[in-house]
Coordinates of C-alpha atoms in Angstrom, one line a residue:
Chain J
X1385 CA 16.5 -7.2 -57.5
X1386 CA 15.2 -8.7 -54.2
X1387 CA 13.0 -5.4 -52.3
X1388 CA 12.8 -6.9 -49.2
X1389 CA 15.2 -9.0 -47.3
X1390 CA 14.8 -11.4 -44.7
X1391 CA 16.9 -13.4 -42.2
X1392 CA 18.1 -15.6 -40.9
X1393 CA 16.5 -18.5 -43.2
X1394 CA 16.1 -21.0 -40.6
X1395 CA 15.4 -20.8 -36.8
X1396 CA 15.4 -22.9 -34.1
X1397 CA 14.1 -21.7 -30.3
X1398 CA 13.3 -23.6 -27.9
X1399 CA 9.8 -23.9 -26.1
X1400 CA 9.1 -21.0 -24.2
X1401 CA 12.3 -19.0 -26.4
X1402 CA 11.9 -15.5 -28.2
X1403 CA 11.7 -16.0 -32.1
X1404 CA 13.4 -12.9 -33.9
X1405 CA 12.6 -12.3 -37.6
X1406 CA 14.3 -9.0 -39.4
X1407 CA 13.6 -7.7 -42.2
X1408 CA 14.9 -4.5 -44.4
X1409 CA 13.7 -2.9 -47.5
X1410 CA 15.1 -0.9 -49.9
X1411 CA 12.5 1.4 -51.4
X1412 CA 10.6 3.9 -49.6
X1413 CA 7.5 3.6 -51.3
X1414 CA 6.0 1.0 -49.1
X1415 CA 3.1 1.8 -47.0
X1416 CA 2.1 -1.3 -45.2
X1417 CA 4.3 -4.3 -44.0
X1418 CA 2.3 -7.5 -42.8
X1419 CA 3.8 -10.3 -41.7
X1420 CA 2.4 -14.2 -42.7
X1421 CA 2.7 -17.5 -41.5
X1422 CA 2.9 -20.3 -44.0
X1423 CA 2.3 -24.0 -43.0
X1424 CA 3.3 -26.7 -45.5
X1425 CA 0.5 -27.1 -48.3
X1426 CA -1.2 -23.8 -47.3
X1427 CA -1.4 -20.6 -48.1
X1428 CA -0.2 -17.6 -46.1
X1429 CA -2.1 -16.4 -43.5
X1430 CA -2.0 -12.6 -41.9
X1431 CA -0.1 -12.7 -38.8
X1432 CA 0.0 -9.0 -38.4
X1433 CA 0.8 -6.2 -40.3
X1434 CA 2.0 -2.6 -39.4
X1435 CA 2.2 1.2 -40.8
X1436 CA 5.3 3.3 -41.4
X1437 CA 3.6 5.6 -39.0
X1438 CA 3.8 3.5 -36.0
X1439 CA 7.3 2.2 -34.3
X1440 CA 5.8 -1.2 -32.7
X1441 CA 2.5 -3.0 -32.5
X1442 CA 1.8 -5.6 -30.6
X1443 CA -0.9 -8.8 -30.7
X1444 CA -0.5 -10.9 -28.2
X1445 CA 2.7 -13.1 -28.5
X1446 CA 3.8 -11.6 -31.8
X1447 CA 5.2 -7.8 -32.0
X1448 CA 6.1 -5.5 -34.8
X1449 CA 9.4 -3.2 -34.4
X1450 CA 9.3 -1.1 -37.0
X1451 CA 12.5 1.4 -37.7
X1452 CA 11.4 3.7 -40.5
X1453 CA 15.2 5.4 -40.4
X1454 CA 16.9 2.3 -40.8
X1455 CA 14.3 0.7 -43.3
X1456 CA 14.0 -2.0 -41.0
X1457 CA 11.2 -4.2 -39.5
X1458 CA 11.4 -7.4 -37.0
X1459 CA 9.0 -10.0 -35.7
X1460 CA 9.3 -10.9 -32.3
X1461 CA 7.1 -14.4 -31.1
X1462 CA 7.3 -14.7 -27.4
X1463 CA 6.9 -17.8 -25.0
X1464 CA 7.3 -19.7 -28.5
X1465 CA 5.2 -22.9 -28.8
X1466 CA 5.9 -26.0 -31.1
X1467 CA 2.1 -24.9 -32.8
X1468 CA 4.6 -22.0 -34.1
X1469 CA 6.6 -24.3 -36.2
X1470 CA 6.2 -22.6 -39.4
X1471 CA 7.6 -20.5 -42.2
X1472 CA 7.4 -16.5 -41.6
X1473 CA 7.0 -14.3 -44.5
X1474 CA 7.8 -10.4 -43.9
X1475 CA 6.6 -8.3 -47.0
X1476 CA 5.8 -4.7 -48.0
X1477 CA 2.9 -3.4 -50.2
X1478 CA 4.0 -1.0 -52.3
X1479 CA 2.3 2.5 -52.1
X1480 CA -0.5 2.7 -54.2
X1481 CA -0.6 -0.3 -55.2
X1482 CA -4.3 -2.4 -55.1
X1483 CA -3.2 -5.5 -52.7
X1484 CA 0.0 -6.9 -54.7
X1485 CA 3.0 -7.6 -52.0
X1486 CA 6.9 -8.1 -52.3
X1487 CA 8.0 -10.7 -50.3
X1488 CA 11.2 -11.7 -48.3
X1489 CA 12.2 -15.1 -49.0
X1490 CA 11.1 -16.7 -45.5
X1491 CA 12.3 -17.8 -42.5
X1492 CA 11.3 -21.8 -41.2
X1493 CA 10.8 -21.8 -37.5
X1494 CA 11.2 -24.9 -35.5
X1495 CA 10.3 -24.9 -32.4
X1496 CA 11.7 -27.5 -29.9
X1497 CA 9.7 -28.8 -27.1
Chain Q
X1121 CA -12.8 -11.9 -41.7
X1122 CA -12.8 -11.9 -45.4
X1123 CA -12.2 -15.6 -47.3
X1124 CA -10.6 -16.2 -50.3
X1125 CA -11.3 -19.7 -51.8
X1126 CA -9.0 -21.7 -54.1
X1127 CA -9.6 -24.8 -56.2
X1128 CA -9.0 -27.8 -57.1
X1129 CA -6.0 -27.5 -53.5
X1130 CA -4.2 -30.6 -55.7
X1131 CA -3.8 -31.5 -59.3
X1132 CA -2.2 -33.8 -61.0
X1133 CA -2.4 -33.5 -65.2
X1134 CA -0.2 -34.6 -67.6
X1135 CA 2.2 -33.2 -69.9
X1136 CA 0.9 -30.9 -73.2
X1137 CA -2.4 -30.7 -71.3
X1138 CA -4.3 -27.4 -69.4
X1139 CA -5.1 -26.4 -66.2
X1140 CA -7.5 -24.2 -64.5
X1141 CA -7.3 -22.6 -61.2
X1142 CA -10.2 -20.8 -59.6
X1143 CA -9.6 -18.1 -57.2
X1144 CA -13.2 -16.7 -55.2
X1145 CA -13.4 -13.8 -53.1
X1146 CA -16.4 -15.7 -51.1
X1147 CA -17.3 -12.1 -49.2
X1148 CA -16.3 -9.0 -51.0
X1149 CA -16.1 -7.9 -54.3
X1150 CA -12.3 -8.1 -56.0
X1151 CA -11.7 -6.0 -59.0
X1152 CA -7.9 -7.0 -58.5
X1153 CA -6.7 -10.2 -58.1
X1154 CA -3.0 -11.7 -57.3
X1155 CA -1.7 -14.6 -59.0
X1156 CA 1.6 -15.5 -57.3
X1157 CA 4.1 -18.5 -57.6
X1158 CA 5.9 -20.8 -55.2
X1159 CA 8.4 -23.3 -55.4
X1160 CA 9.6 -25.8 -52.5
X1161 CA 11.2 -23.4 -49.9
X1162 CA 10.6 -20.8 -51.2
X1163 CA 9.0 -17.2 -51.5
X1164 CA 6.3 -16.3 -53.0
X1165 CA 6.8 -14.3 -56.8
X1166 CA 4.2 -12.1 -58.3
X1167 CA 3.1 -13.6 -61.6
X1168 CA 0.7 -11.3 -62.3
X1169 CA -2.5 -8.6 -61.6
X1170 CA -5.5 -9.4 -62.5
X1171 CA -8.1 -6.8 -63.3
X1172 CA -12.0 -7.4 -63.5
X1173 CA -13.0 -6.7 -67.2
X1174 CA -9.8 -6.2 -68.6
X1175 CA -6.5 -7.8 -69.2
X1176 CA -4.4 -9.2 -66.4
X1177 CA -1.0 -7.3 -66.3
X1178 CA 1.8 -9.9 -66.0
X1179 CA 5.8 -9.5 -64.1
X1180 CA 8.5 -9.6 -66.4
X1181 CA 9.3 -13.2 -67.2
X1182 CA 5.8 -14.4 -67.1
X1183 CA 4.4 -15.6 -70.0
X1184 CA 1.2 -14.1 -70.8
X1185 CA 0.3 -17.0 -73.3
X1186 CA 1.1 -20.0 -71.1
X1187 CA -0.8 -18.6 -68.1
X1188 CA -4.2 -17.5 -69.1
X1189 CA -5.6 -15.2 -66.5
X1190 CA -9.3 -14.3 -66.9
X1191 CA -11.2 -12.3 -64.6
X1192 CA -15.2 -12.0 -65.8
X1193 CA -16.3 -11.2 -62.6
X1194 CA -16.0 -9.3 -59.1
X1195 CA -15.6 -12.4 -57.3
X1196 CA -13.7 -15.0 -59.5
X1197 CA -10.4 -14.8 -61.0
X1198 CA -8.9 -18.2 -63.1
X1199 CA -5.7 -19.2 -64.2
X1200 CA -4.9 -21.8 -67.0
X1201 CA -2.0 -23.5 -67.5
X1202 CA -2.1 -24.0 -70.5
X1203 CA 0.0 -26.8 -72.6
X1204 CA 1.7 -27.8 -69.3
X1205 CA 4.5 -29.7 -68.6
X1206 CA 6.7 -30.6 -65.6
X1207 CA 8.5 -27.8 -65.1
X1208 CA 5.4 -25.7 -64.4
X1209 CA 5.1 -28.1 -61.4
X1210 CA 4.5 -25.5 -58.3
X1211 CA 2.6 -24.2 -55.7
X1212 CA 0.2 -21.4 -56.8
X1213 CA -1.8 -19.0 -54.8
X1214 CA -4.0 -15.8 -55.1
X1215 CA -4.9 -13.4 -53.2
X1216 CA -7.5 -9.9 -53.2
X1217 CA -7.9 -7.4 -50.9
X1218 CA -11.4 -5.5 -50.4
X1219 CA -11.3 -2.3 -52.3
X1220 CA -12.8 -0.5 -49.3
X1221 CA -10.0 1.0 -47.2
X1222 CA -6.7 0.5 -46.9
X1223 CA -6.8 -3.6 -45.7
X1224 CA -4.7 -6.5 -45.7
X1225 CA -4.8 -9.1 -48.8
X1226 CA -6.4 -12.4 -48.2
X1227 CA -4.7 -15.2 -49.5
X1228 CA -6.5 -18.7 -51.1
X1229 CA -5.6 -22.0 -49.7
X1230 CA -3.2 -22.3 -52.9
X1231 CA -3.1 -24.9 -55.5
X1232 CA -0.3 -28.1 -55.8
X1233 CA -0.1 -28.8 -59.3
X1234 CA 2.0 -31.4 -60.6
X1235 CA 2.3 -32.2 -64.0
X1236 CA 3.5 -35.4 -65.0

């Protein structure tokens, strides 16, 4: 049984475009929910992460909404670039646990120029 | 930030032979490591936790015998594929987290293997 849901699977924005991830989970006992981005042949890489504590957080062009009522968490990329063509991963670390993370099953960005 | 090192990135073996993967924490010490599967387009599945001096705990599914996991040290974590064949063909990937704090897990650069 899938923890963590993402969609959509696949999302195309054009240059300049908002990119919108969601996620939901269905357990309560996560305490951390990072975000990575996976290029082809790599491994994922930390985009950023945020705390059932907080509501948004923000890094530059990527945000974190985070709805703790509604078990729900989004990605927003703004002014999207074609460098952002890549596939998201949402996940949640289980509280307590030592670093192991459930993932959502991705979503591949393509960004058109 | 911290670095997690993977090797060999590619591999190609053939059928009935083994595997090892080496997984470094380059700049903290790791008395839990992640071992974690991926096929094409997909996510990434937990195969198993393992623990510095002591046996790696392995998902439901996994079998312990085909994927040796040892973990002698703080800073280096190996899986073997052991007696592979083609279907074990898949990206695989670890990934630690300090054990200071409450921090994100760094992830290796992952490992093709193909097995022909």
């Amino acid at each position: 049984q899938q923890q963590v849901k993402q969609s959509p699977q696949s999302l195309i924005v054009q240059k300049g475009g908002i990119s919108i991830i969601n996620c939901a989970y269905e357990n309560t006992a996560f305490d951390y929910f990072p975000w990575y981005q996976q290029f082809p042949g790599k491994g994922p890489a930390l985009l950023i992460a945020i705390r059932p504590d907080v509501s948004e957080k923000k890094e530059g062009r990527f945000t974190i909404s985070f709805n703790k009522s509604a078990k729900q968490f989004s990605l927003h990329i703004m002014d999207s670039q074609p460098g952002d063509s890549a596939t998201y991963f949402c996940a949640a670390r289980p509280r307590g646990s030592q670093g192991n993370l459930i993932f959502g099953k991705g979503t591949k960005l393509s960004v058109k120029p | 930030g911290a670095v997690v090192s993977q090797h060999p990135s590619r591999v190609i073996c053939k059928s009935g032979t083994s595997v090892k993967i080496e997984c470094r924490s380059l700049d903290f010490q790791a008395t839990t490591m992640f071992w974690y599967r991926q096929f094409p387009k997909q996510s990434l599945m937990l195969m198993a936790t393992s623990n510095e001096g002591s046996k790696a705990t392995y998902e439901q599914g996994v079998e312990k015998d085909k994927f040796l996991i040892n973990h002698a040290s703080l800073t280096l974590s190996t899986l073997t594929v052991t007696s592979a064949h083609p279907e074990d063909s898949s990206f695989y990937i670890c990934s630690a987290a300090p054990p200071t704090g409450d921090t994100e897990a760094f992830f290796g650069q992952g490992t093709r293997l193909t097995v022909v």
